[in-house]
mmCIF file of C-alpha atoms in Angstrom:
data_model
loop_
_atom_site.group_PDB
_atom_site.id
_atom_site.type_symbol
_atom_site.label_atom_id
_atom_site.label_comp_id
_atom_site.label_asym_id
_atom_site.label_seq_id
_atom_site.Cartn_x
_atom_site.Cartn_y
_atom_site.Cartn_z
ATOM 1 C CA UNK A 189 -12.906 -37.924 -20.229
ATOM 2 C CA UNK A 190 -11.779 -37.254 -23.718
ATOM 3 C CA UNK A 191 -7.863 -36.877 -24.336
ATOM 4 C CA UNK A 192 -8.766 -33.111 -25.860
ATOM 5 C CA UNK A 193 -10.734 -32.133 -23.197
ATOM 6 C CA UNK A 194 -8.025 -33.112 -20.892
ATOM 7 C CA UNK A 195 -5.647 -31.411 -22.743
ATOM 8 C CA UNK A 196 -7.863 -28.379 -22.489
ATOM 9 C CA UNK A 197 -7.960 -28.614 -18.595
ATOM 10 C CA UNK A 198 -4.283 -29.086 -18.252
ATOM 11 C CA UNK A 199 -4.274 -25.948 -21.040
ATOM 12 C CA UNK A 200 -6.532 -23.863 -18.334
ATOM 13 C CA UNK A 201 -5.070 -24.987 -15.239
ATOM 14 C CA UNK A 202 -1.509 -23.999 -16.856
ATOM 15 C CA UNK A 203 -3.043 -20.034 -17.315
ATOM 16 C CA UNK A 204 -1.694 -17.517 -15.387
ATOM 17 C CA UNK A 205 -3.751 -14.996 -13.627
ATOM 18 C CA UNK A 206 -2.500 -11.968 -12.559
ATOM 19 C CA UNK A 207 -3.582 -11.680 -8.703
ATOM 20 C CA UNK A 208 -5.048 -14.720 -8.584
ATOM 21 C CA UNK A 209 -5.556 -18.311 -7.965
ATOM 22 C CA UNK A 210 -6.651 -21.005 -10.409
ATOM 23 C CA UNK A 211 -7.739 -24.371 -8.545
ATOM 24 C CA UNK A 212 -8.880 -27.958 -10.000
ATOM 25 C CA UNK A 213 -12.149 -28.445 -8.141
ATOM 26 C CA UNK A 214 -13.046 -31.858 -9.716
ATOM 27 C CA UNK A 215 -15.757 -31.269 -12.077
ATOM 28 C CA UNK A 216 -14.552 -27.624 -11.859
ATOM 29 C CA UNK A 217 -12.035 -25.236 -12.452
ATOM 30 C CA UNK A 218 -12.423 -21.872 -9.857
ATOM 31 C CA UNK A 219 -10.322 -18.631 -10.398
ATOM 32 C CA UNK A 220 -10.182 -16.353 -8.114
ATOM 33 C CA UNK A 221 -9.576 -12.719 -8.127
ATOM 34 C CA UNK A 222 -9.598 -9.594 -5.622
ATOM 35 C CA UNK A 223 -12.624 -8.717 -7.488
ATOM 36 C CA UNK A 224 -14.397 -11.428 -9.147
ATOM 37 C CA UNK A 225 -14.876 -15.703 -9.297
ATOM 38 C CA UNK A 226 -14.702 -17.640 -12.608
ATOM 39 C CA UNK A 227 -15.599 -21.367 -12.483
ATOM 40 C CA UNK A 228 -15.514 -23.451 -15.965
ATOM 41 C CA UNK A 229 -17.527 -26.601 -15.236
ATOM 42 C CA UNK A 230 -16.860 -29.697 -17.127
ATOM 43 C CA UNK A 231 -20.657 -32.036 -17.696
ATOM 44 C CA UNK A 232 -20.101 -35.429 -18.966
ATOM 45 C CA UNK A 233 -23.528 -35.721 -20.403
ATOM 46 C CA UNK A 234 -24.758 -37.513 -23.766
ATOM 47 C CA UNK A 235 -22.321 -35.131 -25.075
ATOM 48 C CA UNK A 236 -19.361 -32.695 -23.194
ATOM 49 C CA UNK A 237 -21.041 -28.946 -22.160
ATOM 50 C CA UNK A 238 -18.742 -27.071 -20.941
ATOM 51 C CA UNK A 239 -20.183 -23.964 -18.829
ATOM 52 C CA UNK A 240 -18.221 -21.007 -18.025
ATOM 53 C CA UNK A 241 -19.012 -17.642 -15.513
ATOM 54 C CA UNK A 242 -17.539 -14.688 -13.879
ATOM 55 C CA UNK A 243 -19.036 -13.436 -10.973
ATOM 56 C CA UNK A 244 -18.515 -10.079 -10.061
ATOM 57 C CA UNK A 245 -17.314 -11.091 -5.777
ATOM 58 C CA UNK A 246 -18.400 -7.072 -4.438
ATOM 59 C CA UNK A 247 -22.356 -7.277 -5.692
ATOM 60 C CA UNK A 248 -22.725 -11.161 -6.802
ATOM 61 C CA UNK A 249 -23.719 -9.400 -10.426
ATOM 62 C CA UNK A 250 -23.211 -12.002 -13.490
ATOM 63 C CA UNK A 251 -20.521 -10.540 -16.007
ATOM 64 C CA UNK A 252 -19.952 -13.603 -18.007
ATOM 65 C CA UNK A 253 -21.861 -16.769 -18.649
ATOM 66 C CA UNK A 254 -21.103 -19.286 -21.530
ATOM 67 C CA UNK A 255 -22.278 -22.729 -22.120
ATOM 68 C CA UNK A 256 -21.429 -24.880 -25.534
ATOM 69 C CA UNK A 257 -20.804 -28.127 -26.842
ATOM 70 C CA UNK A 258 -16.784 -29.263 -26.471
ATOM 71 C CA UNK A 259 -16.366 -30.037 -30.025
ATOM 72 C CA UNK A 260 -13.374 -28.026 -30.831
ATOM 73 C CA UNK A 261 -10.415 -27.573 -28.821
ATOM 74 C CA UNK A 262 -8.991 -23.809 -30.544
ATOM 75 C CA UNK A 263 -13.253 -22.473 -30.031
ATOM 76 C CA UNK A 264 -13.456 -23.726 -26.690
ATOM 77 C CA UNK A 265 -9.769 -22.306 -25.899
ATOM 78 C CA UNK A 266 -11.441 -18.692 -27.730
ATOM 79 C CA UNK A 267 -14.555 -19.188 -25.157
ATOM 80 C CA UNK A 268 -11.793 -19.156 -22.315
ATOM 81 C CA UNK A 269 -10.123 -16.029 -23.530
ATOM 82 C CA UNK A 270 -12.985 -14.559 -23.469
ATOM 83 C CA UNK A 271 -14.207 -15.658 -19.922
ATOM 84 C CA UNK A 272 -10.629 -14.160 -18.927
ATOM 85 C CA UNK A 273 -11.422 -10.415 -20.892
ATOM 86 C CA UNK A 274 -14.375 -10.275 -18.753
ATOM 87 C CA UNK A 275 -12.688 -11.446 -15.364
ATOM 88 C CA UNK A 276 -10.068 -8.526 -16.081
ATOM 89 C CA UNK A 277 -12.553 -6.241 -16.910
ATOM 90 C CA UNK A 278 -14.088 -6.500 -13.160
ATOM 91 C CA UNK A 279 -10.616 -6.628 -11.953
ATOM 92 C CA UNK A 280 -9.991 -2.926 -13.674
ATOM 93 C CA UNK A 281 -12.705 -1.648 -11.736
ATOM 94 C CA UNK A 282 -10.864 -2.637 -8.437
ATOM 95 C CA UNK A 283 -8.588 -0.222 -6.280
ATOM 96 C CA UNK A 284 -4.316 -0.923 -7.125
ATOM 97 C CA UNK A 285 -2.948 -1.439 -4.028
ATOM 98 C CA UNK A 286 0.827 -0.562 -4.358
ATOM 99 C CA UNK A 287 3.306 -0.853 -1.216
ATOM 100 C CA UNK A 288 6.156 1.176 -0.861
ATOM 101 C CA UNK A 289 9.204 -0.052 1.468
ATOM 102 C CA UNK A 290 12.786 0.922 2.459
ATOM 103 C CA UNK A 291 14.880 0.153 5.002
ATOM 104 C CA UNK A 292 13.039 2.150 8.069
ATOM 105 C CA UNK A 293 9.836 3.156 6.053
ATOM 106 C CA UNK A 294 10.195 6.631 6.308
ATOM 107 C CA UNK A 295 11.074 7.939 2.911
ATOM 108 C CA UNK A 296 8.459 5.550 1.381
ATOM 109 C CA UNK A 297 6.159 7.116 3.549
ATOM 110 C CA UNK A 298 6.607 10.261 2.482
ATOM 111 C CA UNK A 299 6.877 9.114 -1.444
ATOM 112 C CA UNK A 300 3.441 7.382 -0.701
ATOM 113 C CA UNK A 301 2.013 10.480 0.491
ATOM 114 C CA UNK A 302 3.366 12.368 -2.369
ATOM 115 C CA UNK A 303 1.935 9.224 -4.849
ATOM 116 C CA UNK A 304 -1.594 9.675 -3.234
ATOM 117 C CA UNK A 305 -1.722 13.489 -3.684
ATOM 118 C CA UNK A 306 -0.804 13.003 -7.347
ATOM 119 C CA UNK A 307 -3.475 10.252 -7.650
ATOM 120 C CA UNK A 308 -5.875 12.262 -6.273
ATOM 121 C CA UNK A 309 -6.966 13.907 -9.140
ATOM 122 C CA UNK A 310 -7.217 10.980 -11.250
ATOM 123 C CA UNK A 311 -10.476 8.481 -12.218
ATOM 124 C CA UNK A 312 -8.535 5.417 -11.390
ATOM 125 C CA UNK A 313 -8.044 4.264 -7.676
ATOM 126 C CA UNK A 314 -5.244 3.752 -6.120
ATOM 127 C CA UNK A 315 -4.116 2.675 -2.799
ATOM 128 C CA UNK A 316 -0.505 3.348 -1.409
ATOM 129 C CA UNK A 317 1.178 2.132 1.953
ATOM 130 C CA UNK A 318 4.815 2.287 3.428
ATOM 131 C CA UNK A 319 6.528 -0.072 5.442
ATOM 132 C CA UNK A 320 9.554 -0.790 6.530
ATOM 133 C CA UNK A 321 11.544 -3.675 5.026
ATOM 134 C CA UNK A 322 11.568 -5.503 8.572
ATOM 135 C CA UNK A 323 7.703 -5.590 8.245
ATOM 136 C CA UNK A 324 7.415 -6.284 4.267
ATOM 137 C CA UNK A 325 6.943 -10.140 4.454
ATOM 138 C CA UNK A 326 4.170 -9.779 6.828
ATOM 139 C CA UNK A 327 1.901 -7.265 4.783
ATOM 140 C CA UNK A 328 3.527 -7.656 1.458
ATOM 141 C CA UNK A 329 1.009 -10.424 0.306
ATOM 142 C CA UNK A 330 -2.241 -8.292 0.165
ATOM 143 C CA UNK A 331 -0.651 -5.799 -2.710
ATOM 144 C CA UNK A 332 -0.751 -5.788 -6.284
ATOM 145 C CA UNK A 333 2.926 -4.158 -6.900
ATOM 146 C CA UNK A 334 5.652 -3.852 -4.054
ATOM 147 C CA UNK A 335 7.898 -1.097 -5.053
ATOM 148 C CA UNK A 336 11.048 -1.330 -3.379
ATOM 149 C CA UNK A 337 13.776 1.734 -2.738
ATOM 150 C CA UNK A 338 17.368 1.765 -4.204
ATOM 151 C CA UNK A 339 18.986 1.536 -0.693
ATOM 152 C CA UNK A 340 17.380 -2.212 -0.498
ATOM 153 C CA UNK A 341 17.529 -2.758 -4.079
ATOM 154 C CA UNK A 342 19.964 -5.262 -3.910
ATOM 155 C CA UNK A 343 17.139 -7.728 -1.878
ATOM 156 C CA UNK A 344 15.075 -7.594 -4.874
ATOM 157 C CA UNK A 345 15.235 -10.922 -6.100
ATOM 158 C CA UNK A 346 14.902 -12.495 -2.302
ATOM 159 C CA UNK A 347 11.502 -10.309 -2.369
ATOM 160 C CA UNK A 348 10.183 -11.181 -5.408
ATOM 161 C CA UNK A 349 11.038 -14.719 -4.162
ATOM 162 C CA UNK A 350 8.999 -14.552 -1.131
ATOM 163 C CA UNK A 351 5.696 -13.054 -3.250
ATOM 164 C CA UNK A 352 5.689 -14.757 -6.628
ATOM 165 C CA UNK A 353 2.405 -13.830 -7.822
ATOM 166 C CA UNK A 354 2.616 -9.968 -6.877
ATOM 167 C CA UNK A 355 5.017 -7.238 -9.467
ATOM 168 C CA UNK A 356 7.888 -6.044 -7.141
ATOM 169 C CA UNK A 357 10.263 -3.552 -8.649
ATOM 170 C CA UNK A 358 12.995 -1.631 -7.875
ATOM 171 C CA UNK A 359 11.768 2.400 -7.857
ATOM 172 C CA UNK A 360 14.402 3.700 -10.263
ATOM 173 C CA UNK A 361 16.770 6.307 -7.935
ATOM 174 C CA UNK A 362 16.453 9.318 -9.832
ATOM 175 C CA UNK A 363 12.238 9.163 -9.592
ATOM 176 C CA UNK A 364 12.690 8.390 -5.708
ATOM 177 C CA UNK A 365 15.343 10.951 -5.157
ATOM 178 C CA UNK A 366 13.547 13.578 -6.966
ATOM 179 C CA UNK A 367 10.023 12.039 -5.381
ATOM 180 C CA UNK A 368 8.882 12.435 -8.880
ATOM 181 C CA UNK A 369 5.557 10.950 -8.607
ATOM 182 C CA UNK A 370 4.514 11.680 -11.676
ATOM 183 C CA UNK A 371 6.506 9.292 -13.240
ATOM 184 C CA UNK A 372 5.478 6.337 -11.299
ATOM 185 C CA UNK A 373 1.605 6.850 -11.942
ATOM 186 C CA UNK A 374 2.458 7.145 -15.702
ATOM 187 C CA UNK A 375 3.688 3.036 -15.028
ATOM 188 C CA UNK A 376 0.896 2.423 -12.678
ATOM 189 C CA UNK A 377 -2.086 3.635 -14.909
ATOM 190 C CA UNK A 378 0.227 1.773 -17.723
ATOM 191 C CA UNK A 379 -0.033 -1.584 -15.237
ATOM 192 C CA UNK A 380 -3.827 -0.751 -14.122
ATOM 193 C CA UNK A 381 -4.706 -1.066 -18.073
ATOM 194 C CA UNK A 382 -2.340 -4.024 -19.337
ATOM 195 C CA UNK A 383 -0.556 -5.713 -16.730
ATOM 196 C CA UNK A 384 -3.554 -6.775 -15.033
ATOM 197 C CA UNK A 385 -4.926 -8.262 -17.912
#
């Protein structure tokens, strides 16, 4: 293998993607998403193809598929972008799952009952669950955000700690004391549109 297409599979493998996993497969690179696959498939032939997909994982439809000649590291890195814009796209279509948690689950029930009604009426899915902080690091994996309340604010790094590749934030007190849901699905349709990506 060629030092520049090396240094574009070390450039790949160093991506980060948002609710997902990137693996080194031999031949092939897999990323995995909630929502969809991408592989990028290295062939050592009488000249390097490089073949890229996205597959969307709910119906097995095809949203992305790329082959070309490795001649250029900065076009084949612009081929990858582009792989990634159509991962995220089927990634939009997907259902946020947000979890809620305090320290007995009881007021972040209620805000996540108050953060579904106000969802309701909006196109974009969301889901929202409460626990309580006791039972966190046992669900807390299978979420896109965890949104933590001020009283166990304080264990916010130690959470974000124990789930590295999920947003955890500290629900600012005067939105949870005022259960202001509207302010929280302004950041979560903000997050469903660009953090994602």
């Amino acid at each position: 293998m060629n030092e520049k297409i090396s240094e574009f599979r070390s450039w790949i493998l160093s991506q980060r993607i948002p609710s997902g996993t990137i693996e080194d497969a031999g031949d092939t690179i897999k990323i995995t998403t909630p929502s969809a696959t991408g592989e990028v498939t290295f062939n050592d032939l009488d000249v390097f193809i490089i073949e890229m997909k996205v597959e969307n994982r709910a119906d097995g439809e095809n949203k992305f598929y790329l082959h070309f000649e490795f001649v250029d590291l900065a076009a084949a890195k612009e081929n990858f972008t582009a792989m990634l814009r159509a991962l995220n796209e089927t990634n939009k279509n997907r259902v946020l799952k947000i979890l809620f948690s305090c320290t007995g689950g009881l007021t972040t029930g209620y805000f996540a009952e108050k953060m579904s009604e106000a969802s309701a009426i909006l196109a974009r899915k969301f889901e929202f669950n409460a626990v309580p902080e006791a039972k966190l690091y046992e669900v807390g994996g299978g979420y896109d955000i965890i949104m933590i309340a001020p009283q166990i604010g304080y264990k916010l790094q130690k959470i974000s700690d124990k789930f590295p590749d999920t947003l955890v934030m500290k629900i600012p007190p005067k939105i949870f004391a005022a259960y202001d849901a509207n302010e929280l699905i302004k950041f979560f349709n903000w997050f469903a549109r660009y953090g994602m990506e």
